[in-house]
Amino acid sequence: MLGVDNATSEVVHHFLRSLTVKVSRTTVCRLLNHPLGNTMQGISDALDVLHVKNAVCHLQPNYLEKLRPPFITQLETSHSTFCLVERIEKDHLIITTPEASHMAMSKSLFRYQWTGAVLLGETTTDTVHESHCLLRNMDYICRQHKILIAGIICLILVFSSVWSKHYPAGLPLYLFSLTCGVLISTATLYKEVVDNHFLHRFCHIGKAVNCNEVLSSKGAQIAGIGIGELSWMYFTTMFFFTAVCPEEFHCLAAIFGFVAIAFTVYSIIYQVFFIHRVCLFCILTTFTVWMTAAALYTLRNNFEWRFSIRIFFSLIAVATICLICWIQAKALVSSDKEKHVLKAQLSGLLNPGTFGKLLSLKPKVRGMIHPDIALHNSVSNVQKRLMIVINPNCKACAKVHHHIREIPADIAISLVIATNDRLGVHVAQTILSAYLSEGWDRATYLLEEWYETQEIPGIERYDITELAKLLWRQQQEYCQRNNIGHTPAVIINGHYMPSVYQLTELKYVLA
């Protein structure tokens, strides 16, 4: 499955909470985990599953006063578009966005950014309420921040090891300073790499503070490596190097400490005299570096100042491990961004107009099979005709057949079983016999059971009749006339379905 837009899921979760619907974030993410999950239609579909009565409409700005909160709407901004309107006051609105909760926004600014799209909802007697919601949300938080939790556990283990061996008091202080540095640099990295709107208010205190401008400037990078990466590598390497060599780290730690101090001096000069902007993350990093230097100074008489090749290689080994961890984390972030890009691109394909144009470019069969020859779901719809050609011994056909039940009920479906091997012929004719005697639902159920277990339940009940044999022969003749030689083959209104679409997405494109 494609990745879920956490911003959208957070807004929807706040909306459900305002309606007093007890549903976990995990459930919200699962319901929005499809290509249209980041659209009003996707949100509406998710609410339908939860039996929350909802309606989507497009209004003019003068209708704003007549709306009754809470409702989800869209704003034309540079980042997340969805927001929850909680209250409408005389001159402002109280809204919740993924970046800030219960935020006041003037009506004039809201109208300027408002797209007019609104989703209203209310609970019903059938609305779903989950039990153990708190535990489910805690599980969601742990899954979302599993890397951070693993890092905190490592830090705790190191501290417990240091305290158990009764080292000088300055060593825990030094490790605590490095821990603060790791956390600050991790937050800086998150802002640089993942979300530049992270802690937006904190980074815009006054006119001089602008973290994004400083972090994205040329002076904030050395050989293409940003401040966040450099500080994270320094603090993390020093922390674990100290944990590995608690009695011999002092010399190398002092050398790299001087280098870090020199870099902080450069950072202050660059921000104050060149770019004329201040980054609070950089200021906190500078303060932490000086705090580690002060803690290291308190240990000057407790350890020997000596250098050895073994200690140097230990430092190189720790730095290499930290670098590999960062490279892997960066690859995961990049992969997640690619998923979101693909999701956005795919959602653009899921509209009837685009689908119709792509469908017309695909090869065409001579004609759709007659419903009396194929297995048919008894829906009469000449504008939405779907034909699926499968083979009982085809693994790919099993995956396609599994999604037949998810096809919208207003689409006319014809199922053709194409096979010529002895076992496949017997299965096909048995399924056709079941279809003739018990109908579409039973036949598709038996075929699904065959794909899963390679057995047909109650096969002795279905004697292969002459009519079933005749239908099977007519299906094979149809496939030969139309040159259908591969399975599964999905044909819509005479054209092969474009490969970028799946059966489960037909409910979006055959509207």
Short mmCIF file of C-alpha atoms in Angstrom, two decimals:
data_model
loop_
_atom_site.label_atom_id
_atom_site.label_comp_id
_atom_site.label_asym_id
_atom_site.label_seq_id
_atom_site.Cartn_x
_atom_site.Cartn_y
_atom_site.Cartn_z
CA MET A 1 0.00 0.00 0.00
CA LEU A 2 1.05 3.52 -0.61
CA GLY A 3 1.97 5.69 2.24
CA VAL A 4 -0.60 7.71 4.23
CA ASP A 5 -0.53 11.52 4.43
CA ASN A 6 -0.13 12.02 8.21
CA ALA A 7 -1.34 15.62 7.94
CA THR A 8 -4.70 14.54 6.49
CA SER A 9 -5.12 11.68 8.96
CA GLU A 10 -4.43 14.04 11.87
CA VAL A 11 -7.10 16.51 10.74
CA VAL A 12 -9.63 13.70 10.24
CA HIS A 13 -8.81 12.27 13.67
CA HIS A 14 -9.38 15.69 15.30
CA PHE A 15 -12.67 15.96 13.41
CA LEU A 16 -13.85 12.59 14.69
CA ARG A 17 -12.87 13.52 18.24
CA SER A 18 -14.88 16.75 17.96
CA LEU A 19 -17.86 14.57 16.97
CA THR A 20 -17.14 12.38 20.06
CA VAL A 21 -16.33 9.39 17.85
CA LYS A 22 -13.81 7.10 19.56
CA VAL A 23 -11.55 5.89 16.78
CA SER A 24 -7.78 5.37 16.93
CA ARG A 25 -5.23 7.01 14.65
CA THR A 26 -4.32 3.55 13.36
CA THR A 27 -7.86 3.03 12.08
CA VAL A 28 -7.97 6.50 10.50
CA CYS A 29 -4.68 5.86 8.69
CA ARG A 30 -5.92 2.46 7.49
CA LEU A 31 -9.12 3.95 6.08
CA LEU A 32 -7.19 6.71 4.29
CA ASN A 33 -4.50 4.37 2.98
CA HIS A 34 -5.49 4.46 -0.69
CA PRO A 35 -4.65 6.76 -3.62
CA LEU A 36 -7.55 9.14 -2.93
CA GLY A 37 -6.95 9.26 0.82
CA ASN A 38 -5.68 12.84 0.60
CA THR A 39 -8.86 14.15 -1.06
CA MET A 40 -12.33 15.12 0.11
CA GLN A 41 -13.72 12.03 -1.58
CA GLY A 42 -11.25 9.80 0.27
CA ILE A 43 -12.14 11.40 3.61
CA SER A 44 -15.84 11.01 2.85
CA ASP A 45 -15.34 7.32 2.00
CA ALA A 46 -13.51 6.80 5.31
CA LEU A 47 -16.36 8.42 7.23
CA ASP A 48 -18.85 6.22 5.37
CA VAL A 49 -17.03 3.13 6.63
CA LEU A 50 -17.35 4.46 10.19
CA HIS A 51 -21.07 5.17 9.56
CA VAL A 52 -20.60 8.89 10.12
CA LYS A 53 -23.20 10.74 8.06
CA ASN A 54 -21.37 13.30 5.92
CA ALA A 55 -21.76 15.60 2.95
CA VAL A 56 -19.24 17.43 0.76
CA CYS A 57 -20.19 20.75 -0.86
CA HIS A 58 -18.61 23.80 -2.45
CA LEU A 59 -19.77 27.15 -1.07
CA GLN A 60 -19.28 30.84 -1.76
CA PRO A 61 -17.46 32.98 0.88
CA ASN A 62 -20.71 34.66 2.01
CA TYR A 63 -22.01 31.28 3.25
CA LEU A 64 -19.28 31.01 5.89
CA GLU A 65 -21.42 32.58 8.63
CA LYS A 66 -24.21 30.05 8.04
CA LEU A 67 -22.03 26.98 8.59
CA ARG A 68 -22.16 25.09 11.88
CA PRO A 69 -18.77 23.82 13.13
CA PRO A 70 -17.07 21.48 13.33
CA PHE A 71 -16.29 20.84 9.68
CA ILE A 72 -13.30 20.03 7.51
CA THR A 73 -12.35 22.48 4.80
CA GLN A 74 -9.46 23.26 2.45
CA LEU A 75 -7.15 26.25 2.41
CA GLU A 76 -4.89 27.37 -0.40
CA THR A 77 -1.56 27.31 1.44
CA SER A 78 1.96 26.17 0.60
CA HIS A 79 1.74 23.09 2.84
CA SER A 80 -1.15 21.09 4.26
CA THR A 81 -4.48 22.06 2.71
CA PHE A 82 -6.95 20.45 5.11
CA CYS A 83 -7.95 22.06 8.38
CA LEU A 84 -10.67 21.63 10.98
CA VAL A 85 -12.85 24.62 11.82
CA GLU A 86 -13.84 24.24 15.47
CA ARG A 87 -15.62 27.53 16.18
CA ILE A 88 -16.68 30.64 14.29
CA GLU A 89 -16.44 33.77 16.43
CA LYS A 90 -17.42 37.35 15.59
CA ASP A 91 -14.17 38.38 13.92
CA HIS A 92 -12.11 35.19 13.81
CA LEU A 93 -12.25 31.41 13.60
CA ILE A 94 -10.68 28.73 15.79
CA ILE A 95 -9.07 26.14 13.53
CA THR A 96 -6.87 23.08 13.94
CA THR A 97 -4.20 22.19 11.42
CA PRO A 98 -1.51 19.48 11.50
CA GLU A 99 0.96 22.15 12.63
CA ALA A 100 -1.12 23.82 15.36
CA SER A 101 -4.22 23.09 17.41
CA HIS A 102 -6.95 25.58 18.44
CA MET A 103 -5.35 28.41 16.44
CA ALA A 104 -7.14 31.73 15.94
CA MET A 105 -7.40 32.98 12.35
CA SER A 106 -9.02 36.20 11.19
CA LYS A 107 -12.06 35.89 8.96
CA SER A 108 -10.52 38.07 6.27
CA LEU A 109 -7.43 35.86 6.01
CA PHE A 110 -9.55 32.70 6.13
CA ARG A 111 -11.80 33.91 3.30
CA TYR A 112 -8.73 34.83 1.25
CA GLN A 113 -7.27 31.31 1.57
CA TRP A 114 -10.56 29.39 1.60
CA THR A 115 -11.29 27.18 -1.40
CA GLY A 116 -14.98 26.85 -0.53
CA ALA A 117 -14.82 23.06 -0.20
CA VAL A 118 -16.50 21.87 3.01
CA LEU A 119 -17.12 18.46 4.56
CA LEU A 120 -19.83 18.31 7.20
CA GLY A 121 -20.58 15.31 9.38
CA GLU A 122 -22.69 14.00 12.21
CA THR A 123 -22.90 10.79 14.15
CA THR A 124 -25.66 8.21 13.81
CA THR A 125 -26.86 5.30 15.90
CA ASP A 126 -24.67 3.02 13.77
CA THR A 127 -21.47 5.08 14.14
CA VAL A 128 -18.48 2.88 14.98
CA HIS A 129 -16.81 3.40 18.36
CA GLU A 130 -13.62 1.45 19.05
CA SER A 131 -12.75 -0.02 22.41
CA HIS A 132 -9.30 0.42 24.00
CA CYS A 133 -8.75 3.56 21.93
CA LEU A 134 -6.04 4.86 24.28
CA LEU A 135 -3.98 1.69 23.93
CA ARG A 136 -4.38 1.76 20.15
CA ASN A 137 -3.20 5.36 20.03
CA MET A 138 -0.20 4.53 22.22
CA ASP A 139 0.63 1.71 19.83
CA TYR A 140 0.35 4.15 16.91
CA ILE A 141 2.71 6.64 18.60
CA CYS A 142 5.24 3.87 19.29
CA ARG A 143 5.13 2.75 15.67
CA GLN A 144 5.51 6.29 14.38
CA HIS A 145 8.48 7.06 16.62
CA LYS A 146 10.08 3.62 16.90
CA ILE A 147 13.52 4.86 15.84
CA LEU A 148 13.45 7.65 18.40
CA ILE A 149 12.30 5.23 21.11
CA ALA A 150 15.10 2.81 20.23
CA GLY A 151 17.61 5.67 20.47
CA ILE A 152 16.29 6.74 23.88
CA ILE A 153 16.58 3.16 25.14
CA CYS A 154 20.22 3.07 23.99
CA LEU A 155 20.89 6.33 25.84
CA ILE A 156 19.33 4.95 29.02
CA LEU A 157 21.44 1.79 28.77
CA VAL A 158 24.62 3.84 28.43
CA PHE A 159 23.73 6.02 31.42
CA SER A 160 22.91 3.01 33.57
CA SER A 161 26.26 1.47 32.65
CA VAL A 162 28.14 4.64 33.59
CA TRP A 163 26.36 5.04 36.92
CA SER A 164 26.97 1.43 37.90
CA LYS A 165 30.76 1.79 37.63
CA HIS A 166 31.05 4.94 39.77
CA TYR A 167 32.89 7.17 37.31
CA PRO A 168 33.59 10.83 38.21
CA ALA A 169 30.52 13.06 38.41
CA GLY A 170 31.66 15.07 35.39
CA LEU A 171 31.26 12.06 33.06
CA PRO A 172 27.45 11.76 33.45
CA LEU A 173 27.26 15.53 32.95
CA TYR A 174 29.30 15.20 29.75
CA LEU A 175 27.07 12.37 28.50
CA PHE A 176 23.97 14.38 29.41
CA SER A 177 25.26 17.31 27.37
CA LEU A 178 25.89 15.00 24.42
CA THR A 179 22.40 13.56 24.83
CA CYS A 180 20.89 17.04 24.63
CA GLY A 181 22.97 17.60 21.52
CA VAL A 182 21.71 14.38 19.93
CA LEU A 183 18.09 15.40 20.57
CA ILE A 184 18.57 18.95 19.28
CA SER A 185 20.43 17.82 16.17
CA THR A 186 17.76 15.17 15.52
CA ALA A 187 15.09 17.88 15.63
CA THR A 188 17.22 20.00 13.28
CA LEU A 189 17.57 17.09 10.87
CA TYR A 190 13.84 16.48 10.96
CA LYS A 191 13.22 20.10 10.03
CA GLU A 192 15.84 20.04 7.28
CA VAL A 193 14.98 16.71 5.68
CA VAL A 194 11.40 15.76 6.56
CA ASP A 195 9.19 18.74 7.44
CA ASN A 196 10.35 22.35 7.16
CA HIS A 197 7.17 23.45 8.99
CA PHE A 198 8.21 21.52 12.12
CA LEU A 199 7.99 23.82 15.22
CA HIS A 200 6.93 26.67 12.96
CA ARG A 201 6.08 29.08 15.77
CA PHE A 202 9.32 28.36 17.62
CA CYS A 203 11.31 29.18 14.48
CA HIS A 204 9.56 32.51 13.87
CA ILE A 205 9.86 34.34 17.18
CA GLY A 206 10.32 37.95 16.16
CA LYS A 207 11.56 39.27 12.83
CA ALA A 208 15.18 38.17 13.19
CA VAL A 209 14.43 34.48 13.85
CA ASN A 210 13.97 32.39 10.72
CA CYS A 211 15.32 28.85 11.02
CA ASN A 212 14.36 27.79 7.50
CA GLU A 213 16.22 30.67 5.89
CA VAL A 214 19.38 29.97 7.90
CA LEU A 215 19.31 26.18 7.42
CA SER A 216 18.77 26.49 3.66
CA SER A 217 21.48 29.12 3.12
CA LYS A 218 24.83 28.31 1.48
CA GLY A 219 26.82 29.12 4.60
CA ALA A 220 24.92 26.50 6.58
CA GLN A 221 26.46 23.72 4.51
CA ILE A 222 30.01 22.45 4.27
CA ALA A 223 30.75 20.36 1.18
CA GLY A 224 27.01 19.84 0.73
CA ILE A 225 26.53 18.61 4.31
CA GLY A 226 24.08 20.60 6.41
CA ILE A 227 24.31 21.78 10.01
CA GLY A 228 21.90 19.11 11.19
CA GLU A 229 23.95 16.28 9.70
CA LEU A 230 27.26 17.61 11.02
CA SER A 231 25.97 18.23 14.55
CA TRP A 232 24.18 14.86 14.66
CA MET A 233 27.31 13.00 13.58
CA TYR A 234 29.41 14.87 16.14
CA PHE A 235 27.12 14.38 19.14
CA THR A 236 26.19 10.79 18.31
CA THR A 237 29.76 9.69 17.62
CA MET A 238 31.10 11.34 20.75
CA PHE A 239 28.33 9.83 22.88
CA PHE A 240 28.84 6.24 21.81
CA PHE A 241 32.64 6.63 21.66
CA THR A 242 32.57 7.75 25.29
CA ALA A 243 30.33 4.79 26.15
CA VAL A 244 32.74 2.35 24.44
CA CYS A 245 35.92 3.88 25.88
CA PRO A 246 34.87 5.60 29.12
CA GLU A 247 38.42 5.71 30.50
CA GLU A 248 40.35 6.71 27.37
CA PHE A 249 38.08 9.04 25.42
CA HIS A 250 39.34 12.33 26.90
CA CYS A 251 42.14 13.18 24.44
CA LEU A 252 40.21 12.65 21.20
CA ALA A 253 37.07 14.17 22.71
CA ALA A 254 39.03 17.34 23.54
CA ILE A 255 40.46 17.57 20.00
CA PHE A 256 37.06 17.25 18.34
CA GLY A 257 35.60 19.55 21.00
CA PHE A 258 37.93 22.36 19.88
CA VAL A 259 36.89 21.80 16.27
CA ALA A 260 33.20 21.94 17.28
CA ILE A 261 33.78 25.17 19.23
CA ALA A 262 35.45 26.75 16.20
CA PHE A 263 32.45 25.78 14.09
CA THR A 264 30.04 27.37 16.60
CA VAL A 265 32.01 30.63 16.44
CA TYR A 266 31.73 30.55 12.65
CA SER A 267 27.99 29.86 12.93
CA ILE A 268 27.38 32.86 15.18
CA ILE A 269 29.43 35.20 12.99
CA TYR A 270 27.66 33.98 9.84
CA GLN A 271 24.18 34.45 11.30
CA VAL A 272 24.79 37.85 12.85
CA PHE A 273 27.02 39.60 10.30
CA PHE A 274 26.27 37.91 6.97
CA ILE A 275 22.74 36.55 6.74
CA HIS A 276 21.26 38.79 9.49
CA ARG A 277 18.96 35.99 10.59
CA VAL A 278 19.04 33.72 13.62
CA CYS A 279 18.26 30.01 13.82
CA LEU A 280 17.20 28.92 17.29
CA PHE A 281 18.21 25.33 16.53
CA CYS A 282 21.71 26.58 15.73
CA ILE A 283 21.79 28.65 18.92
CA LEU A 284 20.77 25.61 20.98
CA THR A 285 23.40 23.52 19.23
CA THR A 286 26.05 26.15 19.99
CA PHE A 287 25.03 26.27 23.64
CA THR A 288 25.16 22.45 23.85
CA VAL A 289 28.65 22.31 22.31
CA TRP A 290 29.94 24.79 24.87
CA MET A 291 28.20 22.86 27.66
CA THR A 292 29.96 19.65 26.56
CA ALA A 293 33.25 21.53 26.50
CA ALA A 294 32.65 22.77 30.04
CA ALA A 295 31.78 19.26 31.23
CA LEU A 296 34.90 17.90 29.54
CA TYR A 297 37.01 20.57 31.24
CA THR A 298 35.80 19.39 34.66
CA LEU A 299 37.23 15.95 33.84
CA ARG A 300 40.75 17.19 32.98
CA ASN A 301 42.29 15.82 36.20
CA ASN A 302 40.40 12.54 36.30
CA PHE A 303 41.75 10.87 33.15
CA GLU A 304 45.10 10.51 31.45
CA TRP A 305 45.78 12.55 28.32
CA ARG A 306 47.05 9.82 26.06
CA PHE A 307 46.61 8.88 22.45
CA SER A 308 46.77 5.41 20.94
CA ILE A 309 46.06 3.86 17.56
CA ARG A 310 43.58 1.48 19.18
CA ILE A 311 41.51 4.33 20.61
CA PHE A 312 41.65 6.17 17.29
CA PHE A 313 40.35 3.12 15.40
CA SER A 314 37.62 2.71 18.01
CA LEU A 315 36.50 6.26 17.23
CA ILE A 316 36.59 5.52 13.48
CA ALA A 317 34.52 2.36 14.01
CA VAL A 318 31.87 4.21 16.06
CA ALA A 319 31.74 7.05 13.52
CA THR A 320 31.31 4.54 10.67
CA ILE A 321 28.41 2.83 12.44
CA CYS A 322 26.73 6.18 13.10
CA LEU A 323 27.25 7.20 9.46
CA ILE A 324 25.68 3.97 8.20
CA CYS A 325 22.70 4.48 10.50
CA TRP A 326 22.21 8.01 9.16
CA ILE A 327 22.50 6.87 5.53
CA GLN A 328 19.85 4.20 6.14
CA ALA A 329 17.57 6.67 7.90
CA LYS A 330 17.99 9.12 5.03
CA ALA A 331 17.13 6.38 2.53
CA LEU A 332 13.94 5.59 4.49
CA VAL A 333 12.92 9.25 4.44
CA SER A 334 13.62 9.47 0.72
CA SER A 335 11.57 6.33 0.10
CA ASP A 336 8.69 7.73 2.12
CA LYS A 337 8.74 10.96 0.11
CA GLU A 338 8.71 8.98 -3.14
CA LYS A 339 5.64 7.08 -1.90
CA HIS A 340 3.82 10.34 -1.26
CA VAL A 341 4.79 11.66 -4.70
CA LEU A 342 3.56 8.46 -6.37
CA LYS A 343 0.37 8.63 -4.35
CA ALA A 344 -0.27 12.19 -5.50
CA GLN A 345 0.46 11.29 -9.13
CA LEU A 346 -1.77 8.22 -8.99
CA SER A 347 -4.62 10.17 -7.43
CA GLY A 348 -4.49 12.43 -10.49
CA LEU A 349 -5.22 9.41 -12.68
CA LEU A 350 -8.27 8.39 -10.68
CA ASN A 351 -10.89 10.50 -12.39
CA PRO A 352 -13.34 9.38 -15.10
CA GLY A 353 -12.03 11.76 -17.75
CA THR A 354 -8.41 10.64 -17.55
CA PHE A 355 -9.44 6.99 -17.33
CA GLY A 356 -11.66 7.29 -20.40
CA LYS A 357 -8.86 8.80 -22.47
CA LEU A 358 -6.32 6.16 -21.41
CA LEU A 359 -8.88 3.39 -21.97
CA SER A 360 -9.54 4.53 -25.54
CA LEU A 361 -5.81 4.18 -26.32
CA LYS A 362 -5.70 0.50 -25.32
CA PRO A 363 -6.27 -2.39 -27.79
CA LYS A 364 -9.87 -3.32 -28.48
CA VAL A 365 -11.57 -6.71 -28.79
CA ARG A 366 -14.06 -7.38 -31.58
CA GLY A 367 -16.96 -7.39 -29.17
CA MET A 368 -17.92 -8.01 -25.55
CA ILE A 369 -19.11 -11.51 -24.73
CA HIS A 370 -22.86 -12.10 -24.52
CA PRO A 371 -24.08 -12.26 -20.90
CA ASP A 372 -25.84 -15.57 -21.58
CA ILE A 373 -22.51 -17.25 -22.39
CA ALA A 374 -20.41 -15.99 -19.46
CA LEU A 375 -20.92 -15.98 -15.73
CA HIS A 376 -22.84 -12.74 -15.24
CA ASN A 377 -23.83 -10.73 -12.16
CA SER A 378 -27.28 -9.88 -13.62
CA VAL A 379 -26.59 -6.12 -13.79
CA SER A 380 -27.89 -4.44 -16.95
CA ASN A 381 -25.59 -1.50 -17.62
CA VAL A 382 -24.55 -0.95 -21.23
CA GLN A 383 -22.28 1.98 -20.27
CA LYS A 384 -20.28 0.11 -17.61
CA ARG A 385 -19.48 -3.37 -18.87
CA LEU A 386 -16.57 -5.27 -17.37
CA MET A 387 -15.26 -8.62 -18.59
CA ILE A 388 -12.64 -10.63 -16.72
CA VAL A 389 -10.95 -13.63 -18.37
CA ILE A 390 -9.30 -16.00 -15.88
CA ASN A 391 -7.71 -19.43 -15.67
CA PRO A 392 -8.31 -21.71 -12.65
CA ASN A 393 -4.59 -22.63 -12.56
CA CYS A 394 -3.26 -19.06 -12.83
CA LYS A 395 -1.81 -17.50 -9.65
CA ALA A 396 -2.17 -13.98 -11.03
CA CYS A 397 -5.86 -14.72 -11.74
CA ALA A 398 -6.32 -15.66 -8.08
CA LYS A 399 -5.20 -12.15 -7.02
CA VAL A 400 -7.56 -10.53 -9.53
CA HIS A 401 -10.51 -12.72 -8.58
CA HIS A 402 -10.03 -11.83 -4.90
CA HIS A 403 -10.97 -8.22 -5.71
CA ILE A 404 -14.12 -8.96 -7.71
CA ARG A 405 -16.27 -8.42 -4.61
CA GLU A 406 -14.86 -4.89 -4.27
CA ILE A 407 -16.14 -3.83 -7.70
CA PRO A 408 -19.09 -1.40 -7.49
CA ALA A 409 -22.48 -3.10 -7.65
CA ASP A 410 -23.71 -1.01 -10.60
CA ILE A 411 -21.10 -2.41 -13.01
CA ALA A 412 -22.12 -5.30 -15.28
CA ILE A 413 -19.52 -8.05 -14.81
CA SER A 414 -18.96 -11.00 -17.14
CA LEU A 415 -16.58 -13.72 -15.97
CA VAL A 416 -14.97 -15.93 -18.62
CA ILE A 417 -13.00 -19.07 -17.68
CA ALA A 418 -10.37 -19.80 -20.34
CA THR A 419 -8.47 -23.09 -19.96
CA ASN A 420 -7.57 -26.17 -21.98
CA ASP A 421 -5.82 -28.52 -19.52
CA ARG A 422 -7.77 -31.44 -18.10
CA LEU A 423 -7.94 -30.21 -14.49
CA GLY A 424 -8.78 -26.65 -15.51
CA VAL A 425 -11.57 -27.84 -17.81
CA HIS A 426 -13.10 -29.91 -15.01
CA VAL A 427 -12.96 -26.97 -12.56
CA ALA A 428 -14.41 -24.58 -15.15
CA GLN A 429 -17.32 -26.84 -16.02
CA THR A 430 -18.04 -27.50 -12.33
CA ILE A 431 -18.12 -23.73 -11.62
CA LEU A 432 -20.42 -23.25 -14.62
CA SER A 433 -22.73 -25.97 -13.32
CA ALA A 434 -22.85 -24.24 -9.92
CA TYR A 435 -23.60 -20.94 -11.67
CA LEU A 436 -26.47 -22.44 -13.63
CA SER A 437 -28.03 -23.99 -10.54
CA GLU A 438 -27.25 -21.51 -7.73
CA GLY A 439 -26.26 -18.23 -9.40
CA TRP A 440 -23.43 -15.72 -9.53
CA ASP A 441 -22.63 -15.36 -5.83
CA ARG A 442 -22.22 -19.09 -5.27
CA ALA A 443 -20.11 -19.57 -8.39
CA THR A 444 -17.69 -16.74 -7.52
CA TYR A 445 -17.45 -18.04 -3.94
CA LEU A 446 -16.56 -21.55 -5.14
CA LEU A 447 -13.97 -20.15 -7.53
CA GLU A 448 -12.40 -18.12 -4.73
CA GLU A 449 -12.29 -21.23 -2.53
CA TRP A 450 -10.60 -23.12 -5.38
CA TYR A 451 -7.91 -20.44 -5.69
CA GLU A 452 -7.24 -20.52 -1.95
CA THR A 453 -7.43 -24.28 -1.17
CA GLN A 454 -7.37 -25.99 -4.58
CA GLU A 455 -10.65 -27.62 -3.58
CA ILE A 456 -14.30 -26.93 -4.42
CA PRO A 457 -16.56 -27.29 -1.35
CA GLY A 458 -19.45 -29.71 -1.96
CA ILE A 459 -18.22 -30.63 -5.43
CA GLU A 460 -20.36 -33.77 -5.40
CA ARG A 461 -23.49 -31.58 -5.51
CA TYR A 462 -22.63 -30.14 -8.92
CA ASP A 463 -23.01 -32.62 -11.75
CA ILE A 464 -21.48 -31.31 -14.96
CA THR A 465 -24.40 -30.82 -17.34
CA GLU A 466 -24.43 -30.59 -21.11
CA LEU A 467 -25.37 -26.93 -20.86
CA ALA A 468 -22.28 -26.27 -18.72
CA LYS A 469 -20.10 -28.01 -21.32
CA LEU A 470 -21.73 -25.96 -24.07
CA LEU A 471 -21.09 -22.67 -22.22
CA TRP A 472 -17.47 -23.65 -21.63
CA ARG A 473 -16.94 -24.39 -25.36
CA GLN A 474 -18.56 -21.10 -26.35
CA GLN A 475 -16.27 -19.24 -23.95
CA GLN A 476 -13.18 -20.86 -25.48
CA GLU A 477 -14.41 -20.03 -28.99
CA TYR A 478 -14.98 -16.42 -27.94
CA CYS A 479 -11.42 -16.13 -26.60
CA GLN A 480 -10.01 -17.61 -29.82
CA ARG A 481 -12.02 -15.24 -32.04
CA ASN A 482 -10.83 -12.22 -30.08
CA ASN A 483 -7.21 -13.40 -29.70
CA ILE A 484 -7.38 -13.46 -25.90
CA GLY A 485 -4.42 -15.70 -25.15
CA HIS A 486 -3.25 -14.50 -21.73
CA THR A 487 -4.86 -14.41 -18.32
CA PRO A 488 -5.92 -12.51 -16.38
CA ALA A 489 -7.41 -10.18 -18.98
CA VAL A 490 -9.59 -7.28 -17.83
CA ILE A 491 -11.67 -5.66 -20.56
CA ILE A 492 -13.89 -2.61 -20.03
CA ASN A 493 -16.39 -1.57 -22.67
CA GLY A 494 -14.40 -3.46 -25.29
CA HIS A 495 -10.94 -2.11 -24.38
CA TYR A 496 -8.24 -3.72 -22.26
CA MET A 497 -7.93 -1.96 -18.91
CA PRO A 498 -4.75 0.20 -18.64
CA SER A 499 -2.12 -1.49 -16.51
CA VAL A 500 -1.82 1.50 -14.14
CA TYR A 501 -5.27 0.74 -12.74
CA GLN A 502 -6.55 -2.03 -10.48
CA LEU A 503 -10.01 -3.52 -10.09
CA THR A 504 -10.46 -1.88 -6.69
CA GLU A 505 -10.03 1.55 -8.29
CA LEU A 506 -12.91 1.18 -10.74
CA LYS A 507 -15.29 2.73 -8.21
CA TYR A 508 -13.40 6.00 -8.69
CA VAL A 509 -13.04 6.01 -12.49
CA LEU A 510 -16.36 4.49 -13.60
CA ALA A 511 -18.48 7.18 -11.96
#
